[in-house]
Short mmCIF file of C-alpha atoms and ligand atoms in Angstrom, two decimals:
data_model
loop_
_atom_site.label_atom_id
_atom_site.label_comp_id
_atom_site.label_asym_id
_atom_site.label_seq_id
_atom_site.Cartn_x
_atom_site.Cartn_y
_atom_site.Cartn_z
CA MET A 6 -12.16 45.84 -2.38
CA THR A 7 -13.35 43.39 -5.17
CA PHE A 8 -10.66 41.24 -6.67
CA PHE A 9 -11.06 40.93 -10.54
CA PRO A 10 -8.85 38.37 -12.34
CA GLU A 11 -7.52 40.17 -15.47
CA ILE A 12 -9.14 39.21 -18.89
CA ARG A 13 -6.53 40.62 -21.16
CA SER A 14 -5.66 39.65 -24.76
CA THR A 15 -2.57 37.61 -25.42
CA THR A 16 -2.24 38.87 -29.09
CA PRO A 17 1.16 40.68 -29.51
CA GLY A 18 0.75 44.29 -29.93
CA ALA A 19 -2.79 44.13 -28.35
CA PHE A 20 -4.52 47.48 -27.54
CA ALA A 21 -3.28 48.48 -24.02
CA LEU A 22 -6.32 48.69 -21.84
CA GLY A 23 -6.01 51.44 -19.14
CA GLY A 24 -7.47 54.71 -17.91
CA GLY A 25 -7.24 57.46 -20.60
CA ALA A 26 -6.73 54.97 -23.51
CA GLU A 27 -8.62 55.83 -26.74
CA PRO A 28 -10.09 52.77 -28.25
CA ALA A 29 -12.02 54.98 -30.83
CA PRO A 30 -11.65 58.70 -31.77
CA GLY A 31 -12.92 60.74 -28.99
CA VAL A 32 -13.75 57.80 -26.68
CA ARG A 33 -11.66 57.67 -23.54
CA LEU A 34 -11.66 54.87 -21.01
CA ARG A 35 -12.29 55.88 -17.41
CA ARG A 36 -12.47 52.79 -15.17
CA VAL A 37 -13.08 49.02 -15.17
CA ARG A 38 -16.69 48.38 -14.34
CA GLY A 39 -16.35 44.60 -14.10
CA ARG A 40 -14.85 41.31 -15.47
CA GLY A 41 -16.62 38.11 -16.43
CA GLY A 42 -15.37 34.87 -17.53
CA PHE A 43 -14.32 36.21 -21.18
CA ALA A 44 -14.42 39.85 -21.18
CA GLU A 45 -13.68 43.25 -19.43
CA VAL A 46 -16.17 46.01 -19.25
CA TRP A 47 -15.03 49.61 -19.00
CA GLU A 48 -16.88 52.77 -18.45
CA ALA A 49 -15.74 55.45 -21.00
CA ASP A 50 -16.42 59.11 -21.92
CA SER A 51 -17.58 59.57 -25.51
CA PRO A 52 -18.84 62.65 -27.41
CA ALA A 53 -22.37 61.44 -26.73
CA GLY A 54 -21.79 61.07 -23.02
CA PRO A 55 -20.82 58.00 -20.63
CA VAL A 56 -20.87 54.62 -22.20
CA ALA A 57 -19.83 51.17 -21.45
CA LEU A 58 -17.23 49.28 -23.40
CA LYS A 59 -16.92 45.62 -23.48
CA PHE A 60 -13.51 44.33 -24.62
CA MET A 61 -13.59 40.55 -25.72
CA PRO A 62 -10.01 39.22 -26.33
CA CYS A 63 -9.74 37.57 -29.79
CA SER A 64 -6.99 36.43 -32.05
CA ASN A 65 -8.40 34.50 -35.05
CA THR A 66 -9.58 36.90 -37.63
CA GLY A 67 -12.22 34.62 -39.13
CA THR A 68 -13.86 33.93 -35.84
CA THR A 69 -13.51 37.80 -34.99
CA ALA A 70 -15.44 38.72 -38.20
CA ARG A 71 -18.11 36.29 -37.47
CA GLU A 72 -18.45 37.32 -33.78
CA VAL A 73 -18.61 40.98 -35.01
CA ARG A 74 -21.34 40.33 -37.40
CA SER A 75 -23.25 38.25 -34.93
CA ILE A 76 -23.22 40.99 -32.35
CA GLN A 77 -24.09 43.49 -35.05
CA SER A 78 -27.32 41.51 -36.10
CA PHE A 79 -28.42 41.45 -32.47
CA ALA A 80 -27.58 45.19 -31.93
CA ALA A 81 -30.42 45.77 -34.46
CA LEU A 82 -33.01 44.42 -32.03
CA ASP A 83 -34.99 47.05 -30.36
CA HIS A 84 -36.91 46.69 -27.31
CA PRO A 85 -37.13 48.67 -24.21
CA HIS A 86 -35.77 46.00 -21.93
CA LEU A 87 -33.01 44.91 -24.02
CA VAL A 88 -29.65 46.80 -23.55
CA LYS A 89 -28.86 49.23 -26.45
CA THR A 90 -25.75 48.60 -28.37
CA HIS A 91 -24.14 51.65 -29.90
CA GLY A 92 -21.53 49.91 -32.01
CA VAL A 93 -19.25 47.07 -32.49
CA TRP A 94 -15.53 47.40 -33.75
CA THR A 95 -12.12 45.94 -33.48
CA VAL A 96 -8.91 47.11 -31.98
CA PRO A 97 -5.75 44.89 -32.02
CA GLY A 98 -6.53 41.80 -29.82
CA TYR A 99 -10.02 42.80 -29.04
CA VAL A 100 -13.67 42.94 -30.31
CA VAL A 101 -15.20 46.17 -28.77
CA VAL A 102 -18.81 46.36 -27.97
CA GLY A 103 -20.04 49.99 -27.13
CA MET A 104 -23.35 49.95 -25.10
CA GLU A 105 -25.41 52.01 -22.70
CA LEU A 106 -23.76 52.49 -19.29
CA ALA A 107 -25.83 50.85 -16.56
CA GLU A 108 -25.67 51.54 -12.70
CA GLY A 109 -25.21 47.93 -11.91
CA THR A 110 -26.49 44.46 -12.42
CA LEU A 111 -29.24 42.50 -10.64
CA LEU A 112 -26.56 40.41 -8.95
CA ASP A 113 -24.98 43.57 -7.52
CA LEU A 114 -28.49 44.54 -6.17
CA MET A 115 -29.03 41.25 -4.65
CA LEU A 116 -25.69 41.23 -2.86
CA LEU A 117 -26.32 44.76 -1.75
CA TYR A 118 -29.60 43.75 -0.05
CA HIS A 119 -28.30 40.40 1.27
CA ASN A 120 -24.93 41.43 2.53
CA ASP A 121 -25.29 45.15 3.57
CA LEU A 122 -29.03 45.31 4.39
CA GLY A 123 -29.57 41.80 5.54
CA GLN A 124 -32.81 41.40 3.63
CA PRO A 125 -33.93 40.09 0.27
CA ILE A 126 -34.82 42.62 -2.64
CA PRO A 127 -38.34 43.82 -1.89
CA PRO A 128 -40.88 41.71 -3.75
CA ALA A 129 -42.60 44.48 -5.63
CA GLN A 130 -39.09 45.63 -6.95
CA LEU A 131 -38.12 42.14 -7.82
CA GLY A 132 -41.48 41.63 -9.51
CA LEU A 133 -41.12 44.69 -11.53
CA TYR A 134 -37.62 43.54 -12.82
CA LEU A 135 -38.91 40.03 -13.40
CA SER A 136 -41.87 41.33 -15.53
CA GLN A 137 -39.48 43.42 -17.58
CA VAL A 138 -37.01 40.79 -18.24
CA ALA A 139 -39.78 38.37 -19.15
CA GLY A 140 -41.20 40.99 -21.68
CA ALA A 141 -37.71 41.21 -23.27
CA LEU A 142 -37.57 37.38 -23.42
CA ASP A 143 -41.01 37.07 -25.00
CA PHE A 144 -39.89 39.56 -27.64
CA LEU A 145 -36.66 37.72 -28.28
CA ASN A 146 -38.12 34.22 -28.26
CA ALA A 147 -41.00 34.90 -30.59
CA ARG A 148 -40.51 33.71 -34.13
CA ARG A 149 -40.72 37.17 -35.58
CA HIS A 150 -37.16 37.97 -36.45
CA GLU A 151 -35.50 37.89 -39.89
CA ARG A 152 -32.22 36.17 -39.98
CA ALA A 153 -30.51 35.08 -43.25
CA GLY A 154 -33.85 34.90 -45.16
CA ARG A 155 -35.74 33.02 -42.45
CA THR A 156 -38.12 34.11 -39.76
CA VAL A 157 -36.73 32.77 -36.41
CA GLY A 158 -36.98 33.18 -32.71
CA PHE A 159 -34.03 33.70 -30.46
CA GLN A 160 -33.26 31.81 -27.21
CA HIS A 161 -30.93 34.12 -25.30
CA GLY A 162 -29.17 31.23 -23.67
CA ASP A 163 -27.52 33.04 -20.89
CA VAL A 164 -30.36 34.46 -18.44
CA LYS A 165 -28.80 35.11 -15.16
CA PRO A 166 -28.42 37.93 -12.60
CA ASN A 167 -25.25 39.40 -14.02
CA ASN A 168 -26.67 39.61 -17.43
CA VAL A 169 -29.56 41.87 -16.26
CA LEU A 170 -28.49 45.52 -16.05
CA LEU A 171 -30.27 48.10 -14.13
CA PHE A 172 -30.99 51.77 -14.85
CA GLY A 173 -33.06 52.97 -11.93
CA ASP A 174 -36.44 51.28 -12.01
CA THR A 175 -35.70 49.85 -15.50
CA ALA A 176 -33.90 46.29 -16.01
CA LYS A 177 -32.57 45.41 -19.32
CA LEU A 178 -31.10 42.08 -20.70
CA THR A 179 -27.74 42.04 -22.02
CA ASP A 180 -25.18 39.70 -23.70
CA TYR A 181 -26.41 37.92 -26.69
CA GLY A 182 -23.17 36.15 -27.33
CA LEU A 183 -24.96 32.59 -26.71
CA ALA A 184 -28.31 33.41 -28.45
CA THR A 185 -29.41 30.63 -30.74
CA PRO A 186 -31.88 31.29 -33.60
CA THR A 187 -34.72 28.84 -33.13
CA HIS A 188 -37.07 27.59 -35.98
CA GLY A 189 -38.99 24.70 -34.50
CA PRO A 190 -39.69 23.08 -31.15
CA ALA A 191 -36.09 21.76 -30.57
CA THR A 192 -33.10 23.49 -32.09
CA PRO A 193 -29.63 21.88 -31.87
CA CYS A 194 -27.23 23.94 -29.78
CA PRO A 195 -23.93 22.61 -28.78
CA ARG A 196 -22.98 25.38 -26.50
CA HIS A 197 -24.77 26.45 -23.21
CA GLY A 198 -24.37 29.35 -20.82
CA THR A 199 -23.77 29.12 -17.17
CA ARG A 200 -24.71 25.58 -16.16
CA ASP A 201 -26.49 26.36 -12.95
CA TYR A 202 -29.24 28.33 -14.92
CA ALA A 203 -29.49 26.12 -18.04
CA ALA A 204 -32.56 24.23 -18.62
CA PRO A 205 -32.19 20.34 -18.73
CA GLU A 206 -32.71 20.16 -22.59
CA VAL A 207 -30.05 22.84 -23.24
CA LEU A 208 -27.56 20.74 -21.12
CA ASN A 209 -28.57 17.92 -23.41
CA GLY A 210 -27.80 19.95 -26.54
CA TYR A 211 -30.87 21.55 -27.75
CA GLN A 212 -32.91 24.83 -27.32
CA ALA A 213 -36.72 24.78 -26.81
CA ASP A 214 -39.06 27.79 -26.96
CA THR A 215 -39.33 27.94 -23.33
CA SER A 216 -35.64 27.24 -22.44
CA ASP A 217 -35.11 30.96 -21.43
CA GLN A 218 -38.18 30.72 -19.14
CA TYR A 219 -36.31 27.91 -17.23
CA GLY A 220 -33.38 30.21 -16.75
CA LEU A 221 -35.46 33.14 -15.77
CA ALA A 222 -37.13 30.96 -13.07
CA VAL A 223 -33.86 29.83 -11.69
CA MET A 224 -32.73 33.58 -11.63
CA TYR A 225 -35.95 34.53 -9.80
CA HIS A 226 -35.49 31.74 -7.14
CA VAL A 227 -31.81 32.94 -6.53
CA LEU A 228 -32.86 36.51 -6.31
CA ARG A 229 -35.90 35.64 -4.03
CA THR A 230 -34.04 33.24 -1.74
CA GLY A 231 -30.16 33.65 -2.29
CA ALA A 232 -30.03 29.94 -3.25
CA PHE A 233 -30.46 27.74 -6.12
CA PRO A 234 -33.42 25.35 -6.35
CA PHE A 235 -31.19 22.38 -6.97
CA PRO A 236 -27.75 21.19 -6.20
CA PRO A 237 -25.10 22.24 -8.76
CA ALA A 238 -24.82 20.13 -11.88
CA PRO A 239 -21.72 17.88 -11.90
CA VAL A 240 -18.46 19.58 -13.35
CA GLY A 241 -17.01 18.29 -16.44
CA GLU A 242 -18.89 16.49 -19.21
CA LEU A 243 -22.40 15.74 -18.38
CA PRO A 244 -23.79 12.06 -18.78
CA LYS A 245 -26.05 11.79 -22.01
CA GLY A 246 -29.77 12.38 -20.84
CA PHE A 247 -28.77 14.32 -17.76
CA VAL A 248 -31.79 15.29 -15.69
CA ARG A 249 -31.72 17.57 -12.72
CA PRO A 250 -33.39 16.39 -9.49
CA PRO A 251 -36.77 17.98 -8.99
CA PRO A 252 -36.42 21.63 -7.60
CA ASP A 253 -36.48 22.05 -3.84
CA LEU A 254 -38.87 25.05 -3.60
CA SER A 255 -39.18 24.93 0.18
CA LEU A 256 -37.36 28.34 0.54
CA VAL A 257 -39.99 30.22 -1.30
CA PRO A 258 -43.63 31.03 0.00
CA GLU A 259 -46.11 28.22 -0.62
CA ALA A 260 -48.27 30.11 -3.06
CA GLU A 261 -45.22 30.72 -5.40
CA ARG A 262 -44.35 27.22 -5.58
CA PRO A 263 -46.67 25.72 -8.13
CA VAL A 264 -45.84 28.58 -10.38
CA LEU A 265 -42.14 28.02 -10.09
CA ALA A 266 -42.51 24.34 -10.38
CA ARG A 267 -44.28 24.91 -13.75
CA ALA A 268 -41.61 27.18 -15.11
CA LEU A 269 -38.96 24.70 -13.85
CA ALA A 270 -40.71 21.65 -15.41
CA ALA A 271 -38.22 19.26 -17.04
CA ALA A 272 -40.20 18.92 -20.27
CA PRO A 273 -40.23 22.27 -22.14
CA ALA A 274 -43.77 21.76 -23.12
CA ASP A 275 -45.03 21.64 -19.53
CA ARG A 276 -43.83 25.15 -18.68
CA PHE A 277 -45.99 28.47 -19.32
CA PRO A 278 -46.35 29.42 -23.17
CA LYS A 279 -44.65 32.56 -22.40
CA SER A 280 -42.40 34.11 -19.79
CA GLY A 281 -44.70 36.89 -19.19
CA GLU A 282 -47.45 34.57 -18.02
CA PHE A 283 -44.77 33.15 -15.57
CA ALA A 284 -43.99 36.62 -14.33
CA ARG A 285 -47.73 37.53 -14.16
CA ARG A 286 -48.50 34.30 -12.03
CA VAL A 287 -45.49 34.99 -9.67
CA LEU A 288 -46.98 38.56 -8.88
CA GLU A 289 -50.48 37.13 -8.59
CA ALA A 290 -49.30 34.58 -5.93
CA GLN A 291 -47.94 37.35 -3.87
CA GLY A 292 -50.97 39.57 -4.10
CA LEU A 293 -49.37 42.02 -6.51
CA MET A 294 -49.90 43.14 -9.99
CA LEU A 295 -48.26 45.20 -12.77
CA THR A 296 -49.65 48.65 -13.54
CA ARG A 297 -48.80 51.90 -15.13
CA SER A 298 -48.79 55.32 -13.38
CA ALA A 299 -49.95 58.42 -14.92
CA ASP A 300 -46.58 59.04 -16.44
CA GLY A 301 -46.62 55.67 -18.07
CA ALA A 302 -44.08 54.23 -15.84
CA ALA A 303 -44.61 50.43 -15.12
CA ARG A 304 -44.85 49.71 -11.49
CA VAL A 305 -45.85 46.85 -9.25
CA VAL A 306 -48.62 47.35 -6.58
CA SER A 307 -50.75 45.46 -4.30
CA ALA A 308 -53.70 43.85 -6.24
CA LYS A 309 -56.07 44.61 -3.40
CA ASN A 310 -55.18 48.26 -3.16
CA PRO A 311 -53.68 49.06 -6.73
CA THR A 312 -53.58 52.85 -6.16
CA PRO A 313 -49.86 53.53 -6.02
N1 LIG B 410 -23.47 48.05 -19.97
C1 LIG B 410 -22.76 47.87 -18.75
N2 LIG B 410 -22.84 48.92 -17.93
C2 LIG B 410 -22.26 48.82 -16.78
N3 LIG B 410 -21.55 47.68 -16.28
C3 LIG B 410 -21.72 46.60 -17.15
C4 LIG B 410 -22.23 46.67 -18.45
N4 LIG B 410 -22.07 45.40 -18.91
C5 LIG B 410 -21.52 44.67 -18.13
N5 LIG B 410 -21.13 45.24 -16.93
C6 LIG B 410 -20.32 44.84 -15.75
O1 LIG B 410 -19.21 44.14 -16.20
C7 LIG B 410 -19.26 42.90 -15.65
C8 LIG B 410 -18.65 41.84 -16.56
O2 LIG B 410 -19.61 41.53 -17.70
P1 LIG B 410 -19.55 40.29 -18.74
O3 LIG B 410 -20.62 40.14 -19.44
O4 LIG B 410 -18.14 40.31 -19.31
O5 LIG B 410 -19.37 38.98 -17.61
P2 LIG B 410 -20.64 38.35 -16.62
O6 LIG B 410 -21.92 38.57 -17.39
O7 LIG B 410 -20.51 39.26 -15.41
O8 LIG B 410 -20.17 36.89 -16.47
P3 LIG B 410 -19.87 35.76 -17.62
O9 LIG B 410 -18.65 36.17 -18.31
O10 LIG B 410 -19.67 34.63 -16.68
O11 LIG B 410 -21.15 35.82 -18.44
C9 LIG B 410 -20.66 42.67 -15.45
O12 LIG B 410 -20.98 41.61 -14.27
C10 LIG B 410 -21.14 43.90 -14.86
O13 LIG B 410 -20.86 44.17 -13.57
MG1 LIG B 411 -22.52 39.36 -19.10
#
């Protein structure tokens, strides 16, 4: 059995989370699907079918209103590999985000393969998910989004296996809580997501156009090998100008090493121009390619024998 620490609001009179509770008319909680560092996610029944509800404890009304507006603005982004948000509202003590209900996360899948099957995720399946998340990032990162009268890109800021949700053969990126609008090659950004996946420039306080690609490459390495490509960053405040040691890529097959090394380059400009190119080169290094079957579904096949 998995142990989840409780993430509950401390606001007096906060909404009581529990099976059967109704956080919106006709929406009834069924069971907890997971807890992260800041929120609790429940599976619920709604008039439109099963949904996932994320409960984020909040107390300060000013911050809450900002948080709701920020989530709403990201909810409007539409891409086949971004998790769809159905609605954002508040109940006492929580901001609630309603979204599509996934089967699990990429982290769950990795653990299932490593712990239960004793093998890594098959390369073609992992390559498919990598390509899909790369597509979502290229969409988000491109300076094509209108925000407060400006055309901006977004760096997601928290690319990691537990923020990629799975729906059968489809992977979708979720959690825009740390997304930063970018309007130039270096956007100041005081907050960062999970340290082990963050690019060095992010740990030094700014986002570049290729910062998410770095996180994607770390995630790929973790999923491919079960290990990080460098030792953990120190805890506590990082020294100014912190640099990671060069990645140790000895656990990945030789053909993939130069591809990963480029996506993990310390200087943002030395990485691939787009995450999609990184994903394509990862597949190519394994003799794989992305294709579409007659029904339009994307799949990864052998480049030598592409008929699925
Ligand atoms: N839409 C969803 N459908 C099904 N399960 C979900 C959904 N969203 C999140 N979960 C589950 O809930 C867990 C908690 O999600 P949450 O985003 O709060 O934290 P996290 O991403 O795991 O970690 P952290 O808080 O460190 O970012 C996830 O790991 C996942 O197992
Ligand atoms: Mg998450």
